[in-house]
């Protein structure tokens, strides 16, 4: 390397080596470079940046939050609400080419699960973009409240024949899932995994047949609350049930799908599965309905 003034000047040998190597690069990638429409004066610039691993886009642009961002605080903020702005007054067309480090290949459907499951990827993307990721609220899967747990403590205690203290512990460990809590208690007592399915049916059957003189029986699980009642004059028939799910005020009715089968129910909201499982008894699919009001989905069976 020769030195001229304050700037290093490549020697003849170095220049010859560069041109030889660049010639091989151009011969190999000419068709690709032409197909993407990269101006030929930038081919050498691209080659230099590739060989030097020069990622200098940050010297020219910066990410700014868009002034037209949504004001809905319930919606997660993300990179789509930012725009790329020049640090300088202008950048002439076809005057430069920039490398973008390939950090992540994803899709809209898989992006959030990938970020949630890979802390290293999340940390890297936050560092690259300068944006802190805020996980979106999962539809229908909010943590159960203390009040909801207390409401179900007597039910678990009676169904599983355990103390209210143990019932409370089981409800907390299953995030308020009533059936899972009762099954866990029974499993502790029996120690037999083979009775799980029969036990599940027993619990649902007991709930369906509860009779305390009240015209309505209500209970709550982690994902939804239920109210069972009589449609006609026979108050003991208990032939109808409402399931209520808090799916969030930002969900529109067009984003909800309910699929009714004689012994199966599936509910999705904004692509998220809220309920998907077998029912205890057959339902009249023609009479099954659902409504959405103030973020609460009510399914009537």
PDB file of C-alpha atoms in Angstrom, residues 152-171 174 177-191 196 199-200 202-204 206-207 210:
ATOM      1  CA  UNK A 152     -64.527 -21.344  41.924  1.00  0.00           C
ATOM      2  CA  UNK A 153     -62.847 -22.423  45.174  1.00  0.00           C
ATOM      3  CA  UNK A 154     -66.060 -23.943  46.682  1.00  0.00           C
ATOM      4  CA  UNK A 155     -66.791 -25.783  43.420  1.00  0.00           C
ATOM      5  CA  UNK A 156     -63.344 -27.433  43.335  1.00  0.00           C
ATOM      6  CA  UNK A 157     -63.472 -28.233  47.042  1.00  0.00           C
ATOM      7  CA  UNK A 158     -66.882 -29.930  46.706  1.00  0.00           C
ATOM      8  CA  UNK A 159     -66.187 -31.763  43.440  1.00  0.00           C
ATOM      9  CA  UNK A 160     -62.722 -33.032  44.400  1.00  0.00           C
ATOM     10  CA  UNK A 161     -63.342 -33.429  48.156  1.00  0.00           C
ATOM     11  CA  UNK A 162     -60.367 -31.275  49.147  1.00  0.00           C
ATOM     12  CA  UNK A 163     -59.975 -28.350  51.519  1.00  0.00           C
ATOM     13  CA  UNK A 164     -60.683 -24.849  50.237  1.00  0.00           C
ATOM     14  CA  UNK A 165     -57.015 -24.012  50.798  1.00  0.00           C
ATOM     15  CA  UNK A 166     -55.947 -26.879  48.524  1.00  0.00           C
ATOM     16  CA  UNK A 167     -58.652 -25.979  46.012  1.00  0.00           C
ATOM     17  CA  UNK A 168     -57.294 -22.427  45.888  1.00  0.00           C
ATOM     18  CA  UNK A 169     -53.748 -23.709  45.308  1.00  0.00           C
ATOM     19  CA  UNK A 170     -54.919 -25.928  42.445  1.00  0.00           C
ATOM     20  CA  UNK A 171     -56.831 -23.099  40.809  1.00  0.00           C
ATOM     21  CA  UNK A 174     -53.909 -24.064  36.586  1.00  0.00           C
ATOM     22  CA  UNK A 177     -59.048 -23.570  34.905  1.00  0.00           C
ATOM     23  CA  UNK A 178     -61.821 -25.194  36.874  1.00  0.00           C
ATOM     24  CA  UNK A 179     -61.794 -28.590  35.173  1.00  0.00           C
ATOM     25  CA  UNK A 180     -58.000 -28.898  35.196  1.00  0.00           C
ATOM     26  CA  UNK A 181     -57.946 -28.040  38.926  1.00  0.00           C
ATOM     27  CA  UNK A 182     -60.515 -30.739  39.785  1.00  0.00           C
ATOM     28  CA  UNK A 183     -58.750 -33.310  37.617  1.00  0.00           C
ATOM     29  CA  UNK A 184     -55.421 -32.488  39.255  1.00  0.00           C
ATOM     30  CA  UNK A 185     -56.939 -33.020  42.698  1.00  0.00           C
ATOM     31  CA  UNK A 186     -58.516 -36.320  41.716  1.00  0.00           C
ATOM     32  CA  UNK A 187     -55.296 -37.424  40.063  1.00  0.00           C
ATOM     33  CA  UNK A 188     -53.389 -36.711  43.282  1.00  0.00           C
ATOM     34  CA  UNK A 189     -55.768 -38.972  45.142  1.00  0.00           C
ATOM     35  CA  UNK A 190     -55.920 -41.802  42.613  1.00  0.00           C
ATOM     36  CA  UNK A 191     -52.473 -41.616  41.053  1.00  0.00           C
ATOM     37  CA  UNK A 196     -58.412 -38.890  33.198  1.00  0.00           C
ATOM     38  CA  UNK A 199     -62.990 -38.126  35.163  1.00  0.00           C
ATOM     39  CA  UNK A 200     -63.346 -35.270  32.699  1.00  0.00           C
ATOM     40  CA  UNK A 202     -67.760 -37.071  35.272  1.00  0.00           C
ATOM     41  CA  UNK A 203     -66.933 -33.459  36.117  1.00  0.00           C
ATOM     42  CA  UNK A 204     -68.821 -32.085  33.130  1.00  0.00           C
ATOM     43  CA  UNK A 206     -71.872 -33.249  37.522  1.00  0.00           C
ATOM     44  CA  UNK A 207     -71.860 -29.632  36.435  1.00  0.00           C
ATOM     45  CA  UNK A 210     -76.273 -29.557  39.455  1.00  0.00           C
TER      46      UNK A 210
END
